[in-house]
PDB file of C-alpha atoms in Angstrom:
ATOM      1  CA  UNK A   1       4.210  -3.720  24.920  1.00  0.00           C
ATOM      2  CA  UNK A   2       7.056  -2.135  22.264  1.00  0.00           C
ATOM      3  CA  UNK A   3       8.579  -5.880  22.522  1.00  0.00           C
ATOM      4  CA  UNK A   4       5.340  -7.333  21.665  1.00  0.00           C
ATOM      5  CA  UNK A   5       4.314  -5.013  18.798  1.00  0.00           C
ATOM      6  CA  UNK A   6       8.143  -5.489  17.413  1.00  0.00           C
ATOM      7  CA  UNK A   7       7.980  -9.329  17.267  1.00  0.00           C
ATOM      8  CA  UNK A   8       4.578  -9.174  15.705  1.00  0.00           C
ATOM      9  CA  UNK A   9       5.808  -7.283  13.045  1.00  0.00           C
ATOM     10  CA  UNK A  10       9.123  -9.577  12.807  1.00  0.00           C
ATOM     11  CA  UNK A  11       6.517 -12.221  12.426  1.00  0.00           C
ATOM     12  CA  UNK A  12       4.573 -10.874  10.351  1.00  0.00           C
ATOM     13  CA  UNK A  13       7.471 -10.517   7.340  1.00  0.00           C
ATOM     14  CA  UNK A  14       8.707 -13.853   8.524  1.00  0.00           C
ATOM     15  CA  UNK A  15       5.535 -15.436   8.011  1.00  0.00           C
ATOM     16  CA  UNK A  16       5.039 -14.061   4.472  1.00  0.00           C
ATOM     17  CA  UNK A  17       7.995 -15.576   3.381  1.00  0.00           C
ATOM     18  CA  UNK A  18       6.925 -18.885   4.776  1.00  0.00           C
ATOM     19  CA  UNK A  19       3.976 -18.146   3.308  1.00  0.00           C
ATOM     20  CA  UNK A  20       5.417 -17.659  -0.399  1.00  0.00           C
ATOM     21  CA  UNK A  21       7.383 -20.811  -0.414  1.00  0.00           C
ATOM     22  CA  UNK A  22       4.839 -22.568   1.069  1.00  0.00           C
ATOM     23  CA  UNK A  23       2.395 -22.415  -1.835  1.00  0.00           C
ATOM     24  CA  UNK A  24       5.183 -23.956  -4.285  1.00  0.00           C
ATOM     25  CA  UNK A  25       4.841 -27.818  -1.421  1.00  0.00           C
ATOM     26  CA  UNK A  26       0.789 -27.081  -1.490  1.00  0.00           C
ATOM     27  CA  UNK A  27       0.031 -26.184  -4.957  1.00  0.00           C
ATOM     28  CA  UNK A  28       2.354 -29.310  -6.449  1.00  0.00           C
ATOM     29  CA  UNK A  29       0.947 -31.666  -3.536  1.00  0.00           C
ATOM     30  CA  UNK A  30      -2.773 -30.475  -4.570  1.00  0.00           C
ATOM     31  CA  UNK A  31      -1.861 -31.113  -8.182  1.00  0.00           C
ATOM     32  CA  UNK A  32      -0.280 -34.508  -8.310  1.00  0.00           C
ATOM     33  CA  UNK A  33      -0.232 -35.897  -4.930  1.00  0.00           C
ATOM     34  CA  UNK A  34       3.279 -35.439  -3.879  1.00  0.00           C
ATOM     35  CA  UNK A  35       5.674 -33.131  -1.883  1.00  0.00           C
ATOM     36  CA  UNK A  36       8.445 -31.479  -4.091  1.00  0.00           C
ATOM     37  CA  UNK A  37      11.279 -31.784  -1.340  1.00  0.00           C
ATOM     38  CA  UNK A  38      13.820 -30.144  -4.005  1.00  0.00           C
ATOM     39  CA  UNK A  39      11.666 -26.915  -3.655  1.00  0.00           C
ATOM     40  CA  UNK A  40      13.705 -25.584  -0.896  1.00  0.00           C
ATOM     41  CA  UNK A  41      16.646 -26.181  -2.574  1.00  0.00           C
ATOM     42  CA  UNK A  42      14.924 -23.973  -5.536  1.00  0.00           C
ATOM     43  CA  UNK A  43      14.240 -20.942  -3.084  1.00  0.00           C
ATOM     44  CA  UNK A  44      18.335 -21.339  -2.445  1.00  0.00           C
ATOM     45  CA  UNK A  45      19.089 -21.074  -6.117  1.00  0.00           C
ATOM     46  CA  UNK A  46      17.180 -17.828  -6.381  1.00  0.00           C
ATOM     47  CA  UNK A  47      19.601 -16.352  -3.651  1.00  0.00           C
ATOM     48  CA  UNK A  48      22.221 -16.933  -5.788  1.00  0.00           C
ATOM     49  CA  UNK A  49      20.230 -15.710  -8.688  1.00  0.00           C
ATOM     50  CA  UNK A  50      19.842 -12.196  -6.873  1.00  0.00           C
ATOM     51  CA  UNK A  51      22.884 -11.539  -6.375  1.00  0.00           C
ATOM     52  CA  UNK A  52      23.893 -12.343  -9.656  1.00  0.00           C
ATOM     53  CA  UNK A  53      21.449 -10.152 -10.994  1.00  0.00           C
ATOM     54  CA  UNK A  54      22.156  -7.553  -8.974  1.00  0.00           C
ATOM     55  CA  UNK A  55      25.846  -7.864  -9.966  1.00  0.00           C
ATOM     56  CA  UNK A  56      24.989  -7.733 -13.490  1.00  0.00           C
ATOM     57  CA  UNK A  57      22.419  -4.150 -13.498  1.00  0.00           C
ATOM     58  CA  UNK A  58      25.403  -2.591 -11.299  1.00  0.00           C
ATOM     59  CA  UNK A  59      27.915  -4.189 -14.281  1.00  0.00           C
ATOM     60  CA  UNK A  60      25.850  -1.974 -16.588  1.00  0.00           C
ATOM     61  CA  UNK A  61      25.513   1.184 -14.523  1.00  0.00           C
ATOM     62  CA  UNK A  62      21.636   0.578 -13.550  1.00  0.00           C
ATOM     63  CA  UNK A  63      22.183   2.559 -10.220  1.00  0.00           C
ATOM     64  CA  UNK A  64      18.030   3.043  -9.629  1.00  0.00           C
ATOM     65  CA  UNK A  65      16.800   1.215  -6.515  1.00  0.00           C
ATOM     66  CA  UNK A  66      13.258   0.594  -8.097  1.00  0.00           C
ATOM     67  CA  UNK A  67      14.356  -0.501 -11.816  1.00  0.00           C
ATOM     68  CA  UNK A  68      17.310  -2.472  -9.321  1.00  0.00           C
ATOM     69  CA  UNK A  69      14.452  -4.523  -7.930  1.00  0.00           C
ATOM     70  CA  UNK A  70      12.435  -4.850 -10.918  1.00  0.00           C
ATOM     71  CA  UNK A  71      15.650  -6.503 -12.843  1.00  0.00           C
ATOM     72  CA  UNK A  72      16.484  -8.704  -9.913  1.00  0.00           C
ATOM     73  CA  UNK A  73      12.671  -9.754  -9.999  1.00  0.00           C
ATOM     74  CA  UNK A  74      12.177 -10.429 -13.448  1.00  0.00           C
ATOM     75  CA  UNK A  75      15.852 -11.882 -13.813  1.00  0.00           C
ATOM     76  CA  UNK A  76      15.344 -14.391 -10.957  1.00  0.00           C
ATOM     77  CA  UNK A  77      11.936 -15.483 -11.614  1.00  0.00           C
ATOM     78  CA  UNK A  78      12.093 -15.994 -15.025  1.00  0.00           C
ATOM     79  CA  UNK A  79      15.364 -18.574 -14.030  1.00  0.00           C
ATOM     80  CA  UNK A  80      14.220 -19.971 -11.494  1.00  0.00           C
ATOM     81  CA  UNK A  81      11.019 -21.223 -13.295  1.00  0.00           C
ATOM     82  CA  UNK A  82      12.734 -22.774 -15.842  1.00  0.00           C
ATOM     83  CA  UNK A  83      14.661 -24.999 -12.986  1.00  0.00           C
ATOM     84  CA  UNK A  84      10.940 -25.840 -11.583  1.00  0.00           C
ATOM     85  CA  UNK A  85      10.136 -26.820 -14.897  1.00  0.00           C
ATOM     86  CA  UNK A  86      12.982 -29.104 -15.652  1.00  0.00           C
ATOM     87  CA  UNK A  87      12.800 -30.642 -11.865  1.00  0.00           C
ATOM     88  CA  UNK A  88       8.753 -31.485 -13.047  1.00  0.00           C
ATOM     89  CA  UNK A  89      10.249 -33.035 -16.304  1.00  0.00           C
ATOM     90  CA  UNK A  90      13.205 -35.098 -14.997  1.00  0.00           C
ATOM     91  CA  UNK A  91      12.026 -36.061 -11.642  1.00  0.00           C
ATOM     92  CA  UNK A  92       8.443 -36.271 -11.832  1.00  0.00           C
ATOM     93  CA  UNK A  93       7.238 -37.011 -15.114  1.00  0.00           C
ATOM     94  CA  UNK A  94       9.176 -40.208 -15.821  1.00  0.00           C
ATOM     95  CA  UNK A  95       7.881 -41.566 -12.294  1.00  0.00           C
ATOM     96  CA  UNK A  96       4.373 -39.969 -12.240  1.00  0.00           C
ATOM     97  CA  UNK A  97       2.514 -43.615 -12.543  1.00  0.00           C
ATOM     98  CA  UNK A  98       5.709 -44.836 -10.136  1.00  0.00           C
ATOM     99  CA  UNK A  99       5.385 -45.299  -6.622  1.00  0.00           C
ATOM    100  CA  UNK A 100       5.158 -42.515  -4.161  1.00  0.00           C
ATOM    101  CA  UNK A 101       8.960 -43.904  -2.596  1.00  0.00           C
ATOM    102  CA  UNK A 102      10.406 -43.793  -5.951  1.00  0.00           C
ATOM    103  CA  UNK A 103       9.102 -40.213  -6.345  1.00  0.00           C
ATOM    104  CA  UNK A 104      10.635 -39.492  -3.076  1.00  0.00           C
ATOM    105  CA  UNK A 105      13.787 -40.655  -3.445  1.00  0.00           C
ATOM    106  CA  UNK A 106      13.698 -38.898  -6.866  1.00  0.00           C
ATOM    107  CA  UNK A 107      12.908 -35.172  -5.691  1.00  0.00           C
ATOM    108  CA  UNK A 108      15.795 -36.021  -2.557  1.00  0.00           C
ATOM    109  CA  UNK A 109      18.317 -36.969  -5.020  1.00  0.00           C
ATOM    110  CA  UNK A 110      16.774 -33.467  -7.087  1.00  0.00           C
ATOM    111  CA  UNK A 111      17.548 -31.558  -3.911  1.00  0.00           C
ATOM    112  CA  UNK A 112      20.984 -33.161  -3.243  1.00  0.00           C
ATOM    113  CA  UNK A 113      21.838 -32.148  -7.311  1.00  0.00           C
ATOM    114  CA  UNK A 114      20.855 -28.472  -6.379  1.00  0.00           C
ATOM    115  CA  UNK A 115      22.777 -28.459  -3.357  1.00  0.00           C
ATOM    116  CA  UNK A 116      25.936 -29.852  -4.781  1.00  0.00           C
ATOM    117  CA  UNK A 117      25.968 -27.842  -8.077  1.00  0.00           C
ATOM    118  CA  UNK A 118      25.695 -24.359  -6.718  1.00  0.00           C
ATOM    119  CA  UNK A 119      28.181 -25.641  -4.402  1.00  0.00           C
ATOM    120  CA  UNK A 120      30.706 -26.386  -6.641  1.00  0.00           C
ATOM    121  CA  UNK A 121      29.532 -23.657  -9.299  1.00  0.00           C
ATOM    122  CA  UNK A 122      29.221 -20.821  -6.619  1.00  0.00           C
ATOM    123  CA  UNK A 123      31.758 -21.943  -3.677  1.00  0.00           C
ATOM    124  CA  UNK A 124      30.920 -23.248  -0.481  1.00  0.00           C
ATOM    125  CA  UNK A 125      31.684 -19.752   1.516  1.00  0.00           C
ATOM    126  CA  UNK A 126      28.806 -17.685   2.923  1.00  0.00           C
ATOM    127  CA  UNK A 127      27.875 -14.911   0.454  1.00  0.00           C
ATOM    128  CA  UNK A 128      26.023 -12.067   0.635  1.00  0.00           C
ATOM    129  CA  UNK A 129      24.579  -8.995  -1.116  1.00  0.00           C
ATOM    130  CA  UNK A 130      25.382  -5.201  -0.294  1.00  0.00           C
ATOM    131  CA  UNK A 131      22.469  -3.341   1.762  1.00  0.00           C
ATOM    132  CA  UNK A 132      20.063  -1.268  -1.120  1.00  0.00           C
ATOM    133  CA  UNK A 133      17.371   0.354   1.115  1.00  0.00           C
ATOM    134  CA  UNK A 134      18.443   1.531   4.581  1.00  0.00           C
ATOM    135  CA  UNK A 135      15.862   3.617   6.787  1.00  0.00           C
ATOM    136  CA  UNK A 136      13.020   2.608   9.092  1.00  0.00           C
ATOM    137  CA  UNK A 137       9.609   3.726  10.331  1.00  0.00           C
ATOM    138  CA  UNK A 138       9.365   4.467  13.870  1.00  0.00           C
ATOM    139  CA  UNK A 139       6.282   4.233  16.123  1.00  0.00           C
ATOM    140  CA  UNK A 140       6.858   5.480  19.813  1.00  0.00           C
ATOM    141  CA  UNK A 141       4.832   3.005  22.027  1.00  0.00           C
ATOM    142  CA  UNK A 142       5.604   4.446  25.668  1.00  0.00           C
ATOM    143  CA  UNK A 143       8.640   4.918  26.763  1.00  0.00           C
ATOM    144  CA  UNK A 144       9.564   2.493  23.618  1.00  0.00           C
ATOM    145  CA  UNK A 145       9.512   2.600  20.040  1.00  0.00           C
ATOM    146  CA  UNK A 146       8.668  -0.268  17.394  1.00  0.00           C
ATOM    147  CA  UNK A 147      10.787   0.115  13.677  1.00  0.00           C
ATOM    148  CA  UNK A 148       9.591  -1.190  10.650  1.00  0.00           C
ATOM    149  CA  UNK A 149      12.716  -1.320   7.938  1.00  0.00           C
ATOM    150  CA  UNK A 150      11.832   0.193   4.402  1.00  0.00           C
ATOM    151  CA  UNK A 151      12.998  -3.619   3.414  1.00  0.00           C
ATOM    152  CA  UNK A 152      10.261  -5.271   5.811  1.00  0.00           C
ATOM    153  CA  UNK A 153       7.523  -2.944   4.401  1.00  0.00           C
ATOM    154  CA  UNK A 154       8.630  -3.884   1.235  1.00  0.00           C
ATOM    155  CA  UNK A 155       8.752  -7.464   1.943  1.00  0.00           C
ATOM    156  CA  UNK A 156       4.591  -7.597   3.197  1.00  0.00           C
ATOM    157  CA  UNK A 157       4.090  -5.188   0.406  1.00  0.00           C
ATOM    158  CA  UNK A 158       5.094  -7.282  -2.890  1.00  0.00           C
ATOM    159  CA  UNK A 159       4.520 -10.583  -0.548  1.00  0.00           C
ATOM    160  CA  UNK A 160       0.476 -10.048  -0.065  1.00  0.00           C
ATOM    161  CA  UNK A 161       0.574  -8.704  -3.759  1.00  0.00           C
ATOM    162  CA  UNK A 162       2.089 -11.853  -5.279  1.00  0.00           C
ATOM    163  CA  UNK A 163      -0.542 -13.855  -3.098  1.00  0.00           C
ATOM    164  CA  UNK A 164      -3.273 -12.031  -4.359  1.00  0.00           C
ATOM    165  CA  UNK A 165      -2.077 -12.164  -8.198  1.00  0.00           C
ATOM    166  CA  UNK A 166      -1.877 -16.042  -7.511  1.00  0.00           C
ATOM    167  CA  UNK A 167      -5.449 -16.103  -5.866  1.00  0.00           C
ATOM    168  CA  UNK A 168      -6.694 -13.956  -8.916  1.00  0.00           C
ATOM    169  CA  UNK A 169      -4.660 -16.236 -11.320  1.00  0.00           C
ATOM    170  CA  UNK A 170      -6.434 -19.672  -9.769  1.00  0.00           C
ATOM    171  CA  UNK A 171      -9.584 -17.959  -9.046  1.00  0.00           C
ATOM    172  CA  UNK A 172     -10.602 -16.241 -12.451  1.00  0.00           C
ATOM    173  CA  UNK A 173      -8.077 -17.130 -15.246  1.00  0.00           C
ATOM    174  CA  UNK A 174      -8.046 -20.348 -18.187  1.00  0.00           C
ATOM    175  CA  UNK A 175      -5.406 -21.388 -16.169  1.00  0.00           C
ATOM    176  CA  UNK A 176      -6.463 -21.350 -12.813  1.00  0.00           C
ATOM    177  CA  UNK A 177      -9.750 -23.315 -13.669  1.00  0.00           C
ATOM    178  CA  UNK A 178      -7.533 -25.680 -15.484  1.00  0.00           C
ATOM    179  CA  UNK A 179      -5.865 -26.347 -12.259  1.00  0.00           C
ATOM    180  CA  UNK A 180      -8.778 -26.430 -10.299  1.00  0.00           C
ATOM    181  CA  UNK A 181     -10.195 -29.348 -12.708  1.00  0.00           C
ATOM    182  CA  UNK A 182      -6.768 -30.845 -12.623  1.00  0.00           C
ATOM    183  CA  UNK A 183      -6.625 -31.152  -8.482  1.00  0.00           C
ATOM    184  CA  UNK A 184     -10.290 -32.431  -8.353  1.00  0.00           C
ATOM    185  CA  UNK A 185      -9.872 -35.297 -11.072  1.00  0.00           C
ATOM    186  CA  UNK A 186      -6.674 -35.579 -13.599  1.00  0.00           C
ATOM    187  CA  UNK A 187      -8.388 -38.516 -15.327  1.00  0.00           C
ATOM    188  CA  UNK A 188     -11.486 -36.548 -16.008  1.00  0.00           C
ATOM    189  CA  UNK A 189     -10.133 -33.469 -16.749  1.00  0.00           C
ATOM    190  CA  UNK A 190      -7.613 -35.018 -19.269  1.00  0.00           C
ATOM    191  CA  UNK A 191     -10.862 -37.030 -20.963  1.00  0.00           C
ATOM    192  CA  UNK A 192     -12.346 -33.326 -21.541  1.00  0.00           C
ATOM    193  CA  UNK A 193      -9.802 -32.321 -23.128  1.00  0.00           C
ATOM    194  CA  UNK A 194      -7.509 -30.575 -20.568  1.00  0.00           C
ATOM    195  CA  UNK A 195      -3.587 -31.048 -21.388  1.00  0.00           C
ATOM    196  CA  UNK A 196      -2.699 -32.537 -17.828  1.00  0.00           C
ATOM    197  CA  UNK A 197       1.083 -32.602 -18.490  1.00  0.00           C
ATOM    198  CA  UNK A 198       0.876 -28.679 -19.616  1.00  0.00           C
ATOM    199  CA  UNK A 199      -0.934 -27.858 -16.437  1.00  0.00           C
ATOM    200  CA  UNK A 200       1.104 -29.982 -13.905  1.00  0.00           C
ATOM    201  CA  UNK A 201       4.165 -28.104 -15.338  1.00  0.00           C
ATOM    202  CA  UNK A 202       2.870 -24.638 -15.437  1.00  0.00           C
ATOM    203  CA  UNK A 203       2.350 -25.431 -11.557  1.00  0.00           C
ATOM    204  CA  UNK A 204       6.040 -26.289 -10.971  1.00  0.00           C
ATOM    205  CA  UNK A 205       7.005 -23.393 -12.729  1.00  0.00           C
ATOM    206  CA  UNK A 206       4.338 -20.766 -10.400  1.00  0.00           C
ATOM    207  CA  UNK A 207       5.424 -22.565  -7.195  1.00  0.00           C
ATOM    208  CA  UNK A 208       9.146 -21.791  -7.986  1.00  0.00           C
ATOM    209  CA  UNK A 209       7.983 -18.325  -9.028  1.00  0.00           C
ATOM    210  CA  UNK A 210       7.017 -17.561  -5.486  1.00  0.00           C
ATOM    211  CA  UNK A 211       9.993 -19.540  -3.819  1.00  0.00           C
ATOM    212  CA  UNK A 212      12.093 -16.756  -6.261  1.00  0.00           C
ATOM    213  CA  UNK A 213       9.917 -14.023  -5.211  1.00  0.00           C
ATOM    214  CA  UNK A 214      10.528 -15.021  -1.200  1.00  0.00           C
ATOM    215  CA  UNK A 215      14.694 -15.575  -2.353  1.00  0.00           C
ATOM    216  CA  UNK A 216      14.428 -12.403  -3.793  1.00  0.00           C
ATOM    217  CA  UNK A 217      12.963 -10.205  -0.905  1.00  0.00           C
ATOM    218  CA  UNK A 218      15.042 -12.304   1.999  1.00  0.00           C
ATOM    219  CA  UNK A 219      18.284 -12.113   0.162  1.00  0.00           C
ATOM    220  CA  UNK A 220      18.317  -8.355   0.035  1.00  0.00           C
ATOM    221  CA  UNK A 221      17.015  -8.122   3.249  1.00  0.00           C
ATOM    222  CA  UNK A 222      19.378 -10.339   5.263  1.00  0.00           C
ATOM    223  CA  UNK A 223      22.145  -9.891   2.468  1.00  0.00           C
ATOM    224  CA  UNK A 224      23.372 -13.383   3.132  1.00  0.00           C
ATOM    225  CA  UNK A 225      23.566 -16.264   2.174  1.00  0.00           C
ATOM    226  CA  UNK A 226      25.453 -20.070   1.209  1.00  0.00           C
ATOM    227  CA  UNK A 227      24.633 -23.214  -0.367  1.00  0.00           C
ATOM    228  CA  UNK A 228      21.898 -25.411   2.702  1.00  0.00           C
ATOM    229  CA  UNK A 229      19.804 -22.074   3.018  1.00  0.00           C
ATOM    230  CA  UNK A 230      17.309 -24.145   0.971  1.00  0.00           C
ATOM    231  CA  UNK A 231      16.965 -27.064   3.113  1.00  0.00           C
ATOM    232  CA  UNK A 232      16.492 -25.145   6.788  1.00  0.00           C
ATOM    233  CA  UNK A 233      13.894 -22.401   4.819  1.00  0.00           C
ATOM    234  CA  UNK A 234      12.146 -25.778   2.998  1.00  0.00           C
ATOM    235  CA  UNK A 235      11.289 -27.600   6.277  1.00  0.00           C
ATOM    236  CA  UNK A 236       9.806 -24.148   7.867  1.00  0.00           C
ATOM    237  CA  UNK A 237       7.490 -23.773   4.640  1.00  0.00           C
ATOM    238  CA  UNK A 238       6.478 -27.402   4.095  1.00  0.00           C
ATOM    239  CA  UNK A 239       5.571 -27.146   8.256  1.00  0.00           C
ATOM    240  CA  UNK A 240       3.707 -24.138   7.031  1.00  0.00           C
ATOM    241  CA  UNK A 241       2.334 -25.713   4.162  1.00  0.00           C
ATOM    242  CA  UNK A 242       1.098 -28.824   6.721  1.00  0.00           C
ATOM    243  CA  UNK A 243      -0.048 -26.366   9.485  1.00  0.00           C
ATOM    244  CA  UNK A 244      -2.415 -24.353   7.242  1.00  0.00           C
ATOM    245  CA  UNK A 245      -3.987 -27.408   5.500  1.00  0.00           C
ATOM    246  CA  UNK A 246      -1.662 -29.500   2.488  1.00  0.00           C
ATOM    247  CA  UNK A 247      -3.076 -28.262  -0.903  1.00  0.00           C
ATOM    248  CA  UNK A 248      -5.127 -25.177   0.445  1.00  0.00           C
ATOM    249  CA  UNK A 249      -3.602 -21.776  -1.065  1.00  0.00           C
ATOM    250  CA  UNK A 250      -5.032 -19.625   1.646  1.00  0.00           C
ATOM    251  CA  UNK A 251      -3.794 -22.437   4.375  1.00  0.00           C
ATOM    252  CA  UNK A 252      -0.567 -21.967   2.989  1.00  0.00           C
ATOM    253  CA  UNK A 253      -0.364 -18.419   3.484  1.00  0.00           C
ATOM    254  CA  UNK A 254      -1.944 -18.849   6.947  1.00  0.00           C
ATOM    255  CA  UNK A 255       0.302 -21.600   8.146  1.00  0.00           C
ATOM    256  CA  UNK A 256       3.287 -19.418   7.054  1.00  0.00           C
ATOM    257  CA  UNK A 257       1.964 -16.543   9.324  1.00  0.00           C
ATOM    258  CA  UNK A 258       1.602 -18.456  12.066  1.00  0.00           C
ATOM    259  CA  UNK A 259       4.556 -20.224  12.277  1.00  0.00           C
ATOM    260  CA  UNK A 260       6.803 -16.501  11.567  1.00  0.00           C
ATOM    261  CA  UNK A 261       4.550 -15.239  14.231  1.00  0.00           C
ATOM    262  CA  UNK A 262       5.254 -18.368  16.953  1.00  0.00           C
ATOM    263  CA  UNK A 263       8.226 -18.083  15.833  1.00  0.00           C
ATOM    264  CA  UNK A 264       9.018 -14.490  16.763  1.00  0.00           C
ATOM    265  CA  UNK A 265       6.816 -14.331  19.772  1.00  0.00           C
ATOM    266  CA  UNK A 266       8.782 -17.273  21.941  1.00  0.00           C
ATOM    267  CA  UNK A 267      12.006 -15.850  20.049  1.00  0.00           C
ATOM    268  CA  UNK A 268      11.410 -11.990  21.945  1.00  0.00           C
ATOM    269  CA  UNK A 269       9.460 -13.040  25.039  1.00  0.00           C
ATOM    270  CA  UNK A 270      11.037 -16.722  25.853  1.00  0.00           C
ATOM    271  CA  UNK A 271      14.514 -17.744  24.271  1.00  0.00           C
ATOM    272  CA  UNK A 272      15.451 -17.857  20.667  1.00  0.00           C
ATOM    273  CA  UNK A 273      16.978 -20.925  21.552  1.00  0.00           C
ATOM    274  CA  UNK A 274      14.112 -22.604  22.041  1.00  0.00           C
ATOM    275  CA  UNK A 275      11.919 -20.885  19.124  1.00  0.00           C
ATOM    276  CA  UNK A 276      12.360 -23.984  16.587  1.00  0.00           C
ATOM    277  CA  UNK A 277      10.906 -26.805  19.260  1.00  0.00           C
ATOM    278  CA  UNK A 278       8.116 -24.206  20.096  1.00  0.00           C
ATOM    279  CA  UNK A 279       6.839 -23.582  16.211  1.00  0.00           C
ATOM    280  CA  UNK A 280       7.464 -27.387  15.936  1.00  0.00           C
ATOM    281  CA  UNK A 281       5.172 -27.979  19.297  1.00  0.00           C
ATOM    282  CA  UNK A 282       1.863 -26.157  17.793  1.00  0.00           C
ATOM    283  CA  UNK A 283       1.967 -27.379  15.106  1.00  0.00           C
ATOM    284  CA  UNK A 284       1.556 -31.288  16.203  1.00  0.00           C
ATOM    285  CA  UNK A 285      -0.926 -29.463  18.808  1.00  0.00           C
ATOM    286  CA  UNK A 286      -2.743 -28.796  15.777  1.00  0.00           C
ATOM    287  CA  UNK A 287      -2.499 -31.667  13.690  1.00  0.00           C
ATOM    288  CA  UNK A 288      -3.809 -33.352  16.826  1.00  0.00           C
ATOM    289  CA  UNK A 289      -6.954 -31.409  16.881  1.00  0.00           C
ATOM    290  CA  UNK A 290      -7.237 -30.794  13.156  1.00  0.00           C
ATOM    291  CA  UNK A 291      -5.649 -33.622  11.271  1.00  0.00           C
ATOM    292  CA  UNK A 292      -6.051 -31.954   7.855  1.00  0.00           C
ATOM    293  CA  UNK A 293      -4.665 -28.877   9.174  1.00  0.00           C
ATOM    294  CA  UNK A 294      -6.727 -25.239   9.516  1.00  0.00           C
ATOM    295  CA  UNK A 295      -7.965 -24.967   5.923  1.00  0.00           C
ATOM    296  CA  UNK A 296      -7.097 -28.758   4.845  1.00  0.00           C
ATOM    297  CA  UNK A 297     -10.182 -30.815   3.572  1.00  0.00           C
ATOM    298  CA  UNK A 298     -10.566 -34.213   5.094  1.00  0.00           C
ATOM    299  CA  UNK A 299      -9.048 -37.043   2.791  1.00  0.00           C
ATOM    300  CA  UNK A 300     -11.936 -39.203   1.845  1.00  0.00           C
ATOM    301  CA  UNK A 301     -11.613 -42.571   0.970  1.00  0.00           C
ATOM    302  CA  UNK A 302     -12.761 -43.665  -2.342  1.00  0.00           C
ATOM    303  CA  UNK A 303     -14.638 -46.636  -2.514  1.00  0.00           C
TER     304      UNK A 303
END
């Protein structure tokens, strides 16, 4: 039973992380149409961006765990949006009445940029990050015990809270029902008066917000890192993304918890080995079933 309850909880930060990254593919894909495949790649930047930041506070005597966080937070965020902002501008915008293969090969060739850039700016060696919070909760279960890190408490902490600031954000804000008019009909929304090009951008820049926020909480809590992080972590979110319905916000954050969760699960009870082909199993189970995914609408054919 202590195995079970640990893997859940394993899961359960995995799948937030999924989760986070996942809304950058289903919020862009909602928006325009179209997978950002550089947005893993983005998520791998904001490693790098961590632990730069973290350098930097250290640099300047900032010693304080919390303000520590907060820099690294606000630092990496505020970066890595500006690189989701100039991937919507350079490798969307000029192609956005292109075809859909010319906007793929477009956000590859984004991704490959990314990839080869911090690799030559940063060096292709594994890095890594010192350990900030050490310490655990333990629950004795038994004759067992399940731990829960201060990091993984942390991690489900400011991961929920960023989904619920986005929910509130798309739900109640200017903004948010500017998006909402955007996904149901650009044309229309554009004719009312809606800048389309101001909204499709200020959704770039929130989806790489929360791939930051997920770099952010994984980098200090696994401490390393290297250059192709973002393409392993992309394919897990966009399967998220896919699992809990492409271009539902809530079906991104479920998708991501059930894949961390399968995930863990087969990983503790079966063989790690095998977790990947598993995660990858369910979720053509599901599309099988539910073509659109849990929370995915139908696609309806316009006449």
């Amino acid at each position: 039973m202590d195995i079970v309850l640990q893997q859940l909880v394993n899961g359960l930060t995995l799948g937030s992380v999924y989760g986070l990254i996942a809304i950058g593919y289903t919020m862009v894909y909602g928006i325009i149409g179209m997978i950002n495949f550089a947005h893993g790649d983005v998520y791998m930047v904001s490693a790098y961006l961590t632990a730069i930041s973290i350098a930097l506070l250290t640099f300047f005597g900032v010693q304080s765990f919390p303000f520590i966080i907060f820099g690294a937070l606000v630092f990496t965020i505020v970066i890595t949006g500006a690189y989701g902002w100039v991937i919507e501008r350079v490798a969307y915008r000029p192609l956005r009445n292109s075809s859909r293969l010319s906007v793929l090969i477009s956000a590859i060739g984004m991704s490959l940029i990314l990839q080869n850039y911090v690799q030559l700016s940063q060096g292709p060696n594994q890095q890594g990050v010192p350990t900030l919070l050490s310490g655990a909760f333990r629950f004795y279960v038994g004759d067992g015990f399940v731990q829960i890190t201060y990091m993984k408490v942390m991690i489900l902490l400011i991961a929920f809270t960023g989904m619920a600031v986005l929910t509130y954000i798309i739900q109640k804000t200017k903004l948010g029902r500017m998006c909402r008019a955007t996904q149901q009909d650009r044309k229309m929304a554009s004719i009312l008066g809606i800048d389309t090009d101001k909204v499709i951008s200020s959704v770039f820049v929130i989806g790489s917000a929360m791939a930051a926020l997920a770099g952010v909480l994984v980098t200090l809590d696994y401490g390393a890192f290297d250059f192709y992080i973002g393409f392993i972590m992309g394919i897990k979110a966009f399967t998220a993304a896919v699992l809990g319905g492409i271009g539902s916000l809530p079906g991104a954050m479920l998708g991501g918890i059930i894949l961390g969760l399968s995930e863990s699960l087969f990983a503790g009870l079966v063989s790690s080995d095998y977790k990947d082909v598993f995660s990858f199993s369910l979720l053509v189970l599901i599309l099988i079933i539910r073509p659109s995914g849990l929370l995915g609408k139908p696609a309806v054919e316009k006449v």
